[in-house]
mmCIF file of C-alpha atoms in Angstrom:
data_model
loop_
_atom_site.group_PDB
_atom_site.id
_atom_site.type_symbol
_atom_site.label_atom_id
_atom_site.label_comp_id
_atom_site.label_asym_id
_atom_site.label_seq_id
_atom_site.Cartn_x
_atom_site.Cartn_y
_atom_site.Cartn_z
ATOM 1 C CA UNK A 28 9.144 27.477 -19.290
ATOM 2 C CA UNK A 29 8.862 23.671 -20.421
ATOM 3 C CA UNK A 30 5.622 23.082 -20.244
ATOM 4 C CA UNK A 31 5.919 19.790 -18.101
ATOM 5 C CA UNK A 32 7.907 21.684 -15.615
ATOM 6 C CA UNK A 33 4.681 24.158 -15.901
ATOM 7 C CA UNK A 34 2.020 21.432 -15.714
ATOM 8 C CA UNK A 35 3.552 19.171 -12.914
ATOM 9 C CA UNK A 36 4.073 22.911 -10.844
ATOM 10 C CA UNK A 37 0.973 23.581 -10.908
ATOM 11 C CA UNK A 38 -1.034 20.244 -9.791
ATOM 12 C CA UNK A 39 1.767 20.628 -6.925
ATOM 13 C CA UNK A 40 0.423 24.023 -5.830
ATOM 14 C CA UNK A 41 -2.963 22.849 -5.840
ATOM 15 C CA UNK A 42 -2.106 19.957 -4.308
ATOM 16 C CA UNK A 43 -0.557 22.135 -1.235
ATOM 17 C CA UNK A 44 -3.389 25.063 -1.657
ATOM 18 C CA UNK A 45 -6.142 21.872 -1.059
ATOM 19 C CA UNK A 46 -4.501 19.705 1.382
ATOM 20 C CA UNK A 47 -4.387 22.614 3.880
ATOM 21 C CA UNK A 48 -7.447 23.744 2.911
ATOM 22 C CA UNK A 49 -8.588 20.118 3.872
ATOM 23 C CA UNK A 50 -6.231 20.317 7.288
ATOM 24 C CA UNK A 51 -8.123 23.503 7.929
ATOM 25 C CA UNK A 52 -11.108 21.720 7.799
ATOM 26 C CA UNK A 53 -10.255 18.504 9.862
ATOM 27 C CA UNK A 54 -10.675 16.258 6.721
ATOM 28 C CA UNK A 55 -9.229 12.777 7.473
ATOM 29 C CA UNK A 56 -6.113 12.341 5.643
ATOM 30 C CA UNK A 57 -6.037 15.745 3.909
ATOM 31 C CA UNK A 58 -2.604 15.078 2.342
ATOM 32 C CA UNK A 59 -3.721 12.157 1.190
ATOM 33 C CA UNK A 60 -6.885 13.430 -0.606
ATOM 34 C CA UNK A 61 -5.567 16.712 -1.689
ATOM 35 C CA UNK A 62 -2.753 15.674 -4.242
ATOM 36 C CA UNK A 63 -5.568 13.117 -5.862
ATOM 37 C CA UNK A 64 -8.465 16.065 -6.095
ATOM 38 C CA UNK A 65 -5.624 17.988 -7.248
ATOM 39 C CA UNK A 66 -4.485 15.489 -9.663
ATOM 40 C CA UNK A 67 -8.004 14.563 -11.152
ATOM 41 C CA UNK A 68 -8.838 18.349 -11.578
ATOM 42 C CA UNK A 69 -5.738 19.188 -13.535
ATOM 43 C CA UNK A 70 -6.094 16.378 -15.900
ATOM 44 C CA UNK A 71 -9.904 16.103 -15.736
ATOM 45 C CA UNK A 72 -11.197 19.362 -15.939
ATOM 46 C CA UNK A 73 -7.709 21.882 -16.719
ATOM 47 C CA UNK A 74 -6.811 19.263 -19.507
ATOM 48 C CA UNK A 75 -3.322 19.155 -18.661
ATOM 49 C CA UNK A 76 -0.858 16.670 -19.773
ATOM 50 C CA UNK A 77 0.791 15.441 -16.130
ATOM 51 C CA UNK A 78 4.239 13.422 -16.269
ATOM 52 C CA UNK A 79 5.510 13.827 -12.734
ATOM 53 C CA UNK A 80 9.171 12.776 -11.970
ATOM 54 C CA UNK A 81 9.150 9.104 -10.864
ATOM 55 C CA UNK A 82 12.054 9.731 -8.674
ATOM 56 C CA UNK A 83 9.787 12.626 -6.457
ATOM 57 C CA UNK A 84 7.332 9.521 -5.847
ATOM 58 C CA UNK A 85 9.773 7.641 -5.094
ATOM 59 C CA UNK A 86 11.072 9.990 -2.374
ATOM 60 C CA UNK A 87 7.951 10.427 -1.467
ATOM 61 C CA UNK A 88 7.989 6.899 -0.250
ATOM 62 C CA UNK A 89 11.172 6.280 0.936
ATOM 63 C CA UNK A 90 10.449 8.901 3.745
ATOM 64 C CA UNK A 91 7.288 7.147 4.292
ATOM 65 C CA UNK A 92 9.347 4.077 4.887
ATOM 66 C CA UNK A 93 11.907 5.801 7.158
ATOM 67 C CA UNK A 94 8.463 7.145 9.078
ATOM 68 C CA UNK A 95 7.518 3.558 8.938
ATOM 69 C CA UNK A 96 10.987 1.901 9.967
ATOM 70 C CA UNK A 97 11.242 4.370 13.103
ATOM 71 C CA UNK A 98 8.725 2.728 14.934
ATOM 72 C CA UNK A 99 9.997 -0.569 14.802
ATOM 73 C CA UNK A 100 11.890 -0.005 18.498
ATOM 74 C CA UNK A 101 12.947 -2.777 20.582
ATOM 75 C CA UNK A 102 9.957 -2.846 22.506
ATOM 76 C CA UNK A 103 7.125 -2.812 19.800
ATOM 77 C CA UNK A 104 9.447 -5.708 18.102
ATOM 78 C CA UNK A 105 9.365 -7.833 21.184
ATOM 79 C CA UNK A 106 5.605 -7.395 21.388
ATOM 80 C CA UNK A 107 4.872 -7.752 17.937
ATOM 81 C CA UNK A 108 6.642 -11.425 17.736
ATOM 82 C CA UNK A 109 3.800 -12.506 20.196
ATOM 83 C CA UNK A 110 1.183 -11.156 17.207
ATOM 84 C CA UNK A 111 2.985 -14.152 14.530
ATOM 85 C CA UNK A 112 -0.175 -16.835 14.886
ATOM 86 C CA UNK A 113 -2.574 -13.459 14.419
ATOM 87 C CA UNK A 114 -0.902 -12.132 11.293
ATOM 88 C CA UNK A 115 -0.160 -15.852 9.556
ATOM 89 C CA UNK A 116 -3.893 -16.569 10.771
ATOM 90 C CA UNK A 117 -5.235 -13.587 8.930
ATOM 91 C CA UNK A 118 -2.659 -13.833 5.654
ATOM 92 C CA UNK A 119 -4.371 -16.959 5.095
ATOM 93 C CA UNK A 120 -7.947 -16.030 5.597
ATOM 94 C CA UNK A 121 -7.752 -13.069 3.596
ATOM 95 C CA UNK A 122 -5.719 -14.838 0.438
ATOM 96 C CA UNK A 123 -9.014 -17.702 0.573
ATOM 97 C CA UNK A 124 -11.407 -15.059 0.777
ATOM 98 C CA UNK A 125 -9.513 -13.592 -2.207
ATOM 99 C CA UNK A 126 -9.965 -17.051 -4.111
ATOM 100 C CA UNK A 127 -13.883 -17.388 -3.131
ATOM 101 C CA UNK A 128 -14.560 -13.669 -4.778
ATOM 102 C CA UNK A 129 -12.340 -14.729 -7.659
ATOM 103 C CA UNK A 130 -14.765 -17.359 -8.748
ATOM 104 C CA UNK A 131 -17.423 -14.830 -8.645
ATOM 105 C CA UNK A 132 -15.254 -11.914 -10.277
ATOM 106 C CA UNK A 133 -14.752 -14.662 -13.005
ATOM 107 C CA UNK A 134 -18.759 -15.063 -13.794
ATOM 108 C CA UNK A 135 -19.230 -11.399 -13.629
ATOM 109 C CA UNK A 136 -16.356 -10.119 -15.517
ATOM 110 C CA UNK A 137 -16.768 -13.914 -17.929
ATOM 111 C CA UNK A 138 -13.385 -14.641 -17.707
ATOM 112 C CA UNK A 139 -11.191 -17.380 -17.632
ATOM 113 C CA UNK A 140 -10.175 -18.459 -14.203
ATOM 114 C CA UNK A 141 -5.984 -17.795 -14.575
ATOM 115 C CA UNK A 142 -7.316 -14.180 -15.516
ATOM 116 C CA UNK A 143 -9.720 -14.381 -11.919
ATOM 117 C CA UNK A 144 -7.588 -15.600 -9.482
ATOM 118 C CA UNK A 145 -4.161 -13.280 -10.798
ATOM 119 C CA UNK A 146 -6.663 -10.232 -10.391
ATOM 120 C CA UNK A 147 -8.139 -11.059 -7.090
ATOM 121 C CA UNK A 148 -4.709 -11.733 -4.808
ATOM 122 C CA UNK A 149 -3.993 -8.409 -3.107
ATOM 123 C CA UNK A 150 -0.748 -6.978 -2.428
ATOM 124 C CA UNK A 151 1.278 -8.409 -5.005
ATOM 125 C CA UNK A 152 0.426 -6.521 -8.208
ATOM 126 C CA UNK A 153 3.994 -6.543 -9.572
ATOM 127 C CA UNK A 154 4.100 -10.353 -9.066
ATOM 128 C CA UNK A 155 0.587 -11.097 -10.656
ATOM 129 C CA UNK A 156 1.844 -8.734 -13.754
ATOM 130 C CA UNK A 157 5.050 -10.573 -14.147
ATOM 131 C CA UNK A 158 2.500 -14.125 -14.053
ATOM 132 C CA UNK A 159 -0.240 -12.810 -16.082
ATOM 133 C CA UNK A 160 2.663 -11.770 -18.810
ATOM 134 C CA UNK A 161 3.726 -15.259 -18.824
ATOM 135 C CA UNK A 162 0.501 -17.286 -18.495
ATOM 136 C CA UNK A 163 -0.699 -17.294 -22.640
ATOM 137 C CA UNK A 164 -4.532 -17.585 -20.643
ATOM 138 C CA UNK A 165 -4.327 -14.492 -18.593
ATOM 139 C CA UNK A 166 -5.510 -11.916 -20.263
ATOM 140 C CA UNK A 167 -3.158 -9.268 -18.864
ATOM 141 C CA UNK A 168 -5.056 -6.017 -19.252
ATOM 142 C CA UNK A 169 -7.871 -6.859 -16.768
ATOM 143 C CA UNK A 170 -5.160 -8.110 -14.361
ATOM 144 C CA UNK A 171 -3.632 -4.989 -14.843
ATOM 145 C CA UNK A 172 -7.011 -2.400 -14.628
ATOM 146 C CA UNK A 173 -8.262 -4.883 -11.559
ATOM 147 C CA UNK A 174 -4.931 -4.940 -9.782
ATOM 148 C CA UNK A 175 -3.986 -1.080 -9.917
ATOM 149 C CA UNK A 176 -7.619 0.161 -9.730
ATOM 150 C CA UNK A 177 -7.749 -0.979 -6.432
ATOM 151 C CA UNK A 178 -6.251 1.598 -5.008
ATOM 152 C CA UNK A 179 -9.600 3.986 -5.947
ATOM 153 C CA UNK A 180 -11.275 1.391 -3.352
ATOM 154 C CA UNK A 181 -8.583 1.238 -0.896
ATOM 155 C CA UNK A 182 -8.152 5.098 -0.391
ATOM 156 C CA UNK A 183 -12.201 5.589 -0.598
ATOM 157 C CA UNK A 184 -13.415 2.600 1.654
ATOM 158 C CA UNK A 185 -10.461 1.843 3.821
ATOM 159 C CA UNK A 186 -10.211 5.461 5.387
ATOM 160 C CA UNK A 187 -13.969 5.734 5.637
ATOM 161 C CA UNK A 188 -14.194 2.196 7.443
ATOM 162 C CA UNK A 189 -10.942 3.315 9.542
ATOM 163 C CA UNK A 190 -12.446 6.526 11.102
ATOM 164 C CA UNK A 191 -15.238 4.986 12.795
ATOM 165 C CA UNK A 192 -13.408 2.895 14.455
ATOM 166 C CA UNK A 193 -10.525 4.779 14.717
ATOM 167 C CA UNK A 194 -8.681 4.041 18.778
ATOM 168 C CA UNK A 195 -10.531 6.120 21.668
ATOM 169 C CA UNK A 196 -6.349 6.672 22.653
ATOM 170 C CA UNK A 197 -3.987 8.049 19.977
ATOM 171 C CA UNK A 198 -0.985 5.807 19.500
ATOM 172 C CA UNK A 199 0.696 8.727 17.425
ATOM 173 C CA UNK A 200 0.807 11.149 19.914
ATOM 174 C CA UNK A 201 1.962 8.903 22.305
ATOM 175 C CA UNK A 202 4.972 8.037 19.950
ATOM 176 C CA UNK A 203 5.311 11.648 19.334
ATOM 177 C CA UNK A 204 5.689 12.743 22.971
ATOM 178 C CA UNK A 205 7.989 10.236 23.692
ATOM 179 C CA UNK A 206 10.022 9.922 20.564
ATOM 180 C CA UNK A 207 12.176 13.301 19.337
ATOM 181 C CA UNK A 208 11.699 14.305 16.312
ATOM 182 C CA UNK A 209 14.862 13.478 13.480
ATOM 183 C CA UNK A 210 15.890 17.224 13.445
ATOM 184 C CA UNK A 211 16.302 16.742 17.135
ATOM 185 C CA UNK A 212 17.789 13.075 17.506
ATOM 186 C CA UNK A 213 19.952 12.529 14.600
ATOM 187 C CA UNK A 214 23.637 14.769 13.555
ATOM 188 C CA UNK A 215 24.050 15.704 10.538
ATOM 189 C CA UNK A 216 26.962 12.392 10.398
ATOM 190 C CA UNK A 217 24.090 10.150 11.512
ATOM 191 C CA UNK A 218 21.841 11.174 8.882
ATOM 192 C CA UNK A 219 24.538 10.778 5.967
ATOM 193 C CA UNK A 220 25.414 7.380 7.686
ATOM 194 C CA UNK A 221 20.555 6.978 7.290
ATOM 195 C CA UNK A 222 20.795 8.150 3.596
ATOM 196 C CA UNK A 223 23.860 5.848 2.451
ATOM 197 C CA UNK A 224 22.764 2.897 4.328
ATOM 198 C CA UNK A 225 18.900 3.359 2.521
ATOM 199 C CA UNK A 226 20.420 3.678 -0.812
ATOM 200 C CA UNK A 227 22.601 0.921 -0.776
ATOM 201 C CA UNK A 228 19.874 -1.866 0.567
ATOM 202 C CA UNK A 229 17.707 -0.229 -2.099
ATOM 203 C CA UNK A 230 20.175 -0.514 -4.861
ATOM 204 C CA UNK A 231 20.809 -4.388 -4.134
ATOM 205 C CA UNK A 232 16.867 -4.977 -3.669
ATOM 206 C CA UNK A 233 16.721 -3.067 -7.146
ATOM 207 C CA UNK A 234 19.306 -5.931 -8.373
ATOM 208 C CA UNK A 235 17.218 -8.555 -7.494
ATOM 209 C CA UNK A 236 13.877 -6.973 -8.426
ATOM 210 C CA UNK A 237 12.796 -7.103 -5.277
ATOM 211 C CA UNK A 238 9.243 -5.806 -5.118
ATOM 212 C CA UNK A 239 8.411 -2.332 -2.913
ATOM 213 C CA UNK A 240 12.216 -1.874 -1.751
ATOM 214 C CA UNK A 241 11.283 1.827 -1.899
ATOM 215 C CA UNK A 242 9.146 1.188 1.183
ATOM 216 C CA UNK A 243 11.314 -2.019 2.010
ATOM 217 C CA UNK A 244 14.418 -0.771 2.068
ATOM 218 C CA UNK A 245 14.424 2.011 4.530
ATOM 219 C CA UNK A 246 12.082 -0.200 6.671
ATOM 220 C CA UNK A 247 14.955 -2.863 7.153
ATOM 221 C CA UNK A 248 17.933 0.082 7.479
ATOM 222 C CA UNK A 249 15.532 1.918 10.378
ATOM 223 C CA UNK A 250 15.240 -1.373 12.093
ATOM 224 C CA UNK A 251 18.673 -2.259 12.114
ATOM 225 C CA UNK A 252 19.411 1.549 13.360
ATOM 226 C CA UNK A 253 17.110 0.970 16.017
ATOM 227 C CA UNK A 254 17.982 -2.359 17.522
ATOM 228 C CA UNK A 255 22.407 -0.906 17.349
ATOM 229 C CA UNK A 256 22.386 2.476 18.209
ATOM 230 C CA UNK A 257 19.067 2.771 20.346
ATOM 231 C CA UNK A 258 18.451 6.516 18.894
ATOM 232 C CA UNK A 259 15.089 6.240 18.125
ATOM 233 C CA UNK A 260 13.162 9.296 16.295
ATOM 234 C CA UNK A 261 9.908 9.711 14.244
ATOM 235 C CA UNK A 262 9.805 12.447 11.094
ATOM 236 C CA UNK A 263 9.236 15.988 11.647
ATOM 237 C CA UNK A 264 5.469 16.480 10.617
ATOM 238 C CA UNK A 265 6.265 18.709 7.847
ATOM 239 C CA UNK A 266 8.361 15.737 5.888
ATOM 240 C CA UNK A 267 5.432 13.168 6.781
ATOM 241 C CA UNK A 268 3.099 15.661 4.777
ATOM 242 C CA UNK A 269 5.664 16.834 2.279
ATOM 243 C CA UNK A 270 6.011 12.928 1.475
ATOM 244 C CA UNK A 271 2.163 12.049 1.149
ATOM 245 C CA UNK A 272 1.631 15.157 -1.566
ATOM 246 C CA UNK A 273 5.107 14.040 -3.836
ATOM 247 C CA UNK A 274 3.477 10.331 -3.930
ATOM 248 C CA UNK A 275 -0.536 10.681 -3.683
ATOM 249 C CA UNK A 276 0.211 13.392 -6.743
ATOM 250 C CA UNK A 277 1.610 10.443 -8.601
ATOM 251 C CA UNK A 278 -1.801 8.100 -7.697
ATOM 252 C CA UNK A 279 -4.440 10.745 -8.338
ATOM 253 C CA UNK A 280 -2.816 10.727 -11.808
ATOM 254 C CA UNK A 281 -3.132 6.841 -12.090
ATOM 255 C CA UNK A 282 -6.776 7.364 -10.968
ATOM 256 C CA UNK A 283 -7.916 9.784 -13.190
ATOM 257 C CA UNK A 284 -6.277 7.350 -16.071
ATOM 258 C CA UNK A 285 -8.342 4.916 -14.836
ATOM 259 C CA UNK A 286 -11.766 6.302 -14.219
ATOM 260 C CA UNK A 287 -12.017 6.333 -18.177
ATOM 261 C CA UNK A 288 -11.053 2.820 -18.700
ATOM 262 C CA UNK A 289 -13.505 1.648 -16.204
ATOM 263 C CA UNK A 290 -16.621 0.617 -18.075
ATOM 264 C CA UNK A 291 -18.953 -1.727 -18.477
ATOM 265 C CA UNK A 292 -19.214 -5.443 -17.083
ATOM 266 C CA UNK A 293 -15.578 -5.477 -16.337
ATOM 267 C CA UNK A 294 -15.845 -1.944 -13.924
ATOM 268 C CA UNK A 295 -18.941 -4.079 -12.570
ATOM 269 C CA UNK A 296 -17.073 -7.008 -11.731
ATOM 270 C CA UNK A 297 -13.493 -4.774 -10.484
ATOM 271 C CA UNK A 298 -16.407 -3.100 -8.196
ATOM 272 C CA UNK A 299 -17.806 -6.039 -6.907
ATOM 273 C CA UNK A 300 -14.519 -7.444 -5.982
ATOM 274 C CA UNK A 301 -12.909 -4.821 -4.164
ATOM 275 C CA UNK A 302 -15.727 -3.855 -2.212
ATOM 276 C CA UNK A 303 -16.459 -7.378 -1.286
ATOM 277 C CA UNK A 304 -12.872 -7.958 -0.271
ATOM 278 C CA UNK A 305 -12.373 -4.752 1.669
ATOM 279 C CA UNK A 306 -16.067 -5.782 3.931
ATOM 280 C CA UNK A 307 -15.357 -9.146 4.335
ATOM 281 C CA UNK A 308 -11.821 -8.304 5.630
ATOM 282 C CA UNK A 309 -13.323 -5.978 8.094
ATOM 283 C CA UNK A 310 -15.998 -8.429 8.774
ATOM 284 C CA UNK A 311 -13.135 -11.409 9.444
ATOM 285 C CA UNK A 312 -10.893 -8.894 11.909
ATOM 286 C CA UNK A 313 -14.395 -7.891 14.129
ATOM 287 C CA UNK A 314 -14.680 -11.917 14.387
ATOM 288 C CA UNK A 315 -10.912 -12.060 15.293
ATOM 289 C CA UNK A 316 -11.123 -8.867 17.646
ATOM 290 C CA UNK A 317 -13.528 -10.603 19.866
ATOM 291 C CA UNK A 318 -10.696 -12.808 21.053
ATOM 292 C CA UNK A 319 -7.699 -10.587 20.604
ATOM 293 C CA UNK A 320 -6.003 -7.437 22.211
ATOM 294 C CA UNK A 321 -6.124 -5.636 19.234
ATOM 295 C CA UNK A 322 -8.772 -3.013 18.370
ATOM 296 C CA UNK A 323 -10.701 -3.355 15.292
ATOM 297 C CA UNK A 324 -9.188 -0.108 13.876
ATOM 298 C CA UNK A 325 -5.415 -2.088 13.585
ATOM 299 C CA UNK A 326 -6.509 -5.767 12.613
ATOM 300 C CA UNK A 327 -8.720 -4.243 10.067
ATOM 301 C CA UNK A 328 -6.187 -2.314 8.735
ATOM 302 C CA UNK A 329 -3.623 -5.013 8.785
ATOM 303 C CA UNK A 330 -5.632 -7.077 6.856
ATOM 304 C CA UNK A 331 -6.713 -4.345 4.152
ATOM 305 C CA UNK A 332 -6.285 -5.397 0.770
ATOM 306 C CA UNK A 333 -4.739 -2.235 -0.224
ATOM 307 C CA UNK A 334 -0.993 -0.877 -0.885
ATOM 308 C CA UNK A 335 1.170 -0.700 2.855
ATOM 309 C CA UNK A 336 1.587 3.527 2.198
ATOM 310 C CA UNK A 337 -1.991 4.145 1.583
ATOM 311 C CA UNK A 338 -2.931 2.020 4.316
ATOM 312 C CA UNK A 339 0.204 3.405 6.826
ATOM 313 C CA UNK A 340 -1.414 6.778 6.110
ATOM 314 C CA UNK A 341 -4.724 5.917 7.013
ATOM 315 C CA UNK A 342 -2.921 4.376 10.364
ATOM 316 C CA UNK A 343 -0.808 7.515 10.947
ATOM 317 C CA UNK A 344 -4.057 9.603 10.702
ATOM 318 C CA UNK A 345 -6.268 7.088 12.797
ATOM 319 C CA UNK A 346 -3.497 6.843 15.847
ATOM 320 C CA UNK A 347 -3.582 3.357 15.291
ATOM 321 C CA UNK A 348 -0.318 1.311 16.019
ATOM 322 C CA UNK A 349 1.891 1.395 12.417
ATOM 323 C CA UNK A 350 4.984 -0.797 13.620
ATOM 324 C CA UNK A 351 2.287 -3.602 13.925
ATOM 325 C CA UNK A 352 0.204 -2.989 11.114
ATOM 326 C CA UNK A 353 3.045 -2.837 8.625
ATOM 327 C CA UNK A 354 4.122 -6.040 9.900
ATOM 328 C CA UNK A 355 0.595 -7.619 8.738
ATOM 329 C CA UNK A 356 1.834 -6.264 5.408
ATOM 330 C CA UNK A 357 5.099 -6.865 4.946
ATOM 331 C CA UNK A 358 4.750 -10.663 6.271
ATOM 332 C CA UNK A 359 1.955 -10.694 3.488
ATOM 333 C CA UNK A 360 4.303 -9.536 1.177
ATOM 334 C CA UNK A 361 6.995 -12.185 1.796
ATOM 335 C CA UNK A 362 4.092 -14.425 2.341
ATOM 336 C CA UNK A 363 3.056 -13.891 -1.641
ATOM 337 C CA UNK A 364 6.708 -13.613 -2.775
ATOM 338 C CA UNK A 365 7.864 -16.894 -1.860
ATOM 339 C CA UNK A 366 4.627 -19.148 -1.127
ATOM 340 C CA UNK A 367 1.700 -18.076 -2.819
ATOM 341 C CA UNK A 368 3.461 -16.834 -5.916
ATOM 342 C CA UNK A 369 4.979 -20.134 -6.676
ATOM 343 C CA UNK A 370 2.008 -22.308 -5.985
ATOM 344 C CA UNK A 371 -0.231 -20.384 -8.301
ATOM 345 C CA UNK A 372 2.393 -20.737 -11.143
ATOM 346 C CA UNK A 373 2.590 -24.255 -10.576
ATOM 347 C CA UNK A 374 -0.932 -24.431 -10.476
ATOM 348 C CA UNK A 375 -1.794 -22.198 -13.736
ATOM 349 C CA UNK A 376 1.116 -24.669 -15.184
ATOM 350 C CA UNK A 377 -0.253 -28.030 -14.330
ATOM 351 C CA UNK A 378 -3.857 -26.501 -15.710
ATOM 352 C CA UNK A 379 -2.069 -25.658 -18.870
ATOM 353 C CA UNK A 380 -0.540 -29.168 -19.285
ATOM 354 C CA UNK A 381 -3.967 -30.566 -18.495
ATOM 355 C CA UNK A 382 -5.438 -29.053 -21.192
ATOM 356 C CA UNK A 383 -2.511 -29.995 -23.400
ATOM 357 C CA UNK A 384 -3.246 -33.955 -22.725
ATOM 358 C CA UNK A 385 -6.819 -33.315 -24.151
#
């Protein structure tokens, strides 16, 4: 046997053996955590060389996006539009509380401030690569180690945070008692009409590098399904877990990678900053809760500063409303894309022509 083919199956039967283990033993999120113990074990302590297939973590989140995509019905869409001033409102909040930290993150870490500010912006990491690869300042491996090491914080704090103050009411079961599952709702017709629509919105998103069309993509074919044919559905269980082990195998590999490169005053600094952001983004939503419908549980993960799959996980587990939450993201997504992307490359190029003229 190859011995990839052997490696990668077996960090995928641990990965299964310890996720139920940790559904056995009501552990938030346990196929979430179990691919990434699973992961870190194989490589950490078994030694094994791990290159899983970038097209199984890419499935993986495609289904998450369908998941994702099938609760954007008519009815949550006409209530969410009433949330705009609440998710511009925290966008903004959280991208300046991102710049305050920066300044700090650039005393601690003693870098230069192009190198700060491209590490500190969350949810954009492709976008900040492509920048710090074209700014000559940035230096583009802490961008890179801050950016991606993020997500050790995110699926650490962010769940933690999440279950005590997880909703008294679970918004998932309700969906799931009312909605029928896709092996009930859809043909088999319907679900070849699903897979070909997906793949061709991906494939033009993949034309115009568009960034996380494997989550984007089937969000925007499920929401056009929805509002035409009315045949709602949410994904059999079994798929939903199925798709968190194929990806969060994929990210426990990228943290084990990166627990060895984080040392010294730069770990210090990547430390500071993501803990920092991820409190004072809870801190901001309990100000904002006070005077809005929303429970603490959904603004705070709205606003997260993390990747929309780890957080939609940690939303699917907590019962908490995921049509609205991955609205916060993708509108900060979009937000980044075409706003703050473009003003901090103007910016980094009007400090570079300052320095120029001296």
């Amino acid at each position: 046997m190859n011995k990839h083919l052997r490696n990668n199956l077996i960090v995928l039967s641990l990965a299964i053996i310890l996720s139920l283990i940790l559904h056995m033993a009501h552990v938030l999120l346990p196929y979430m955590f179990g691919p990434i113990i699973a992961s870190i074990v194989c490589i950490k302590f078994f030694h094994l060389e791990i290159k899983w297939p970038f097209w199984l973590s890419q499935l993986g989140l495609i289904l998450l996006g369908v998941q994702i995509g099938s609760t954007f019905t008519k009815t949550v869409i006409y209530d969410i539009k009433d949330d705009w001033l609440t998710i511009i409102l925290i966008t903004v909040m959280l991208l300046l509380l991102a710049l305050i930290i920066a300044y700090f993150f650039k005393k601690i870490a003693k870098v230069n401030t192009e190198t700060a500010i491209l590490s500190v912006i969350p949810g954009a990491l492709s976008q900040m690569l492509v920048m710090a690869e074209e700014d000559k300042k940035a230096n583009i491996m802490v961008v890179s180690l801050t950016q991606t090491s993020r997500i050790i914080f995110v699926v650490v704090l962010v769940p933690f945070i999440s279950y005590f103050f997880k909703d008294s009411g679970n918004h998932d079961d309700l969906v799931t008692n009312t909605t029928k599952r896709l092996t009930e709702a859809l043909t088999i017709p319907n679900m070849f009409i699903l897979i070909l629509a997906i793949a061709v919105v991906y494939f033009i998103m993949g034309k115009i590098n568009f960034p996380t069309r494997q989550l984007l993509a089937p969000i925007v074919v499920l929401i056009a399904w929805n509002m035409f044919t009315g045949i709602t559905f949410t994904l059999d269980s079994y798929i939903i877990a199925a798709a968190q082990v194929i990806y969060m195998i994929r990210i426990g590999i990228q943290i084990a990678s990166l627990l060895d490169q984080m040392k010294g005053r730069i770990a210090i600094a990547i430390a500071f900053q993501n803990v920092m952001l991820i409190l004072l983004a809870f801190i901001m939503v309990f100000i904002i809760s006070l005077v809005s419908n929303h429970s603490i549980n959904e603004l705070f993960l709205g606003a997260a500063p993390g990747g929309m799959s780890q957080i939609v996980l940690v939303a699917i587990e907590t019962g908490a409303d995921v049509a609205m939450i991955s609205s916060y993201h993708i509108f900060r997504i979009f937000f980044i894309l075409f706003l703050i992307a473009p003003l901090l490359k103007y910016y980094l190029q009007f400090r570079e022509h300052s320095r120029n003229k001296i």
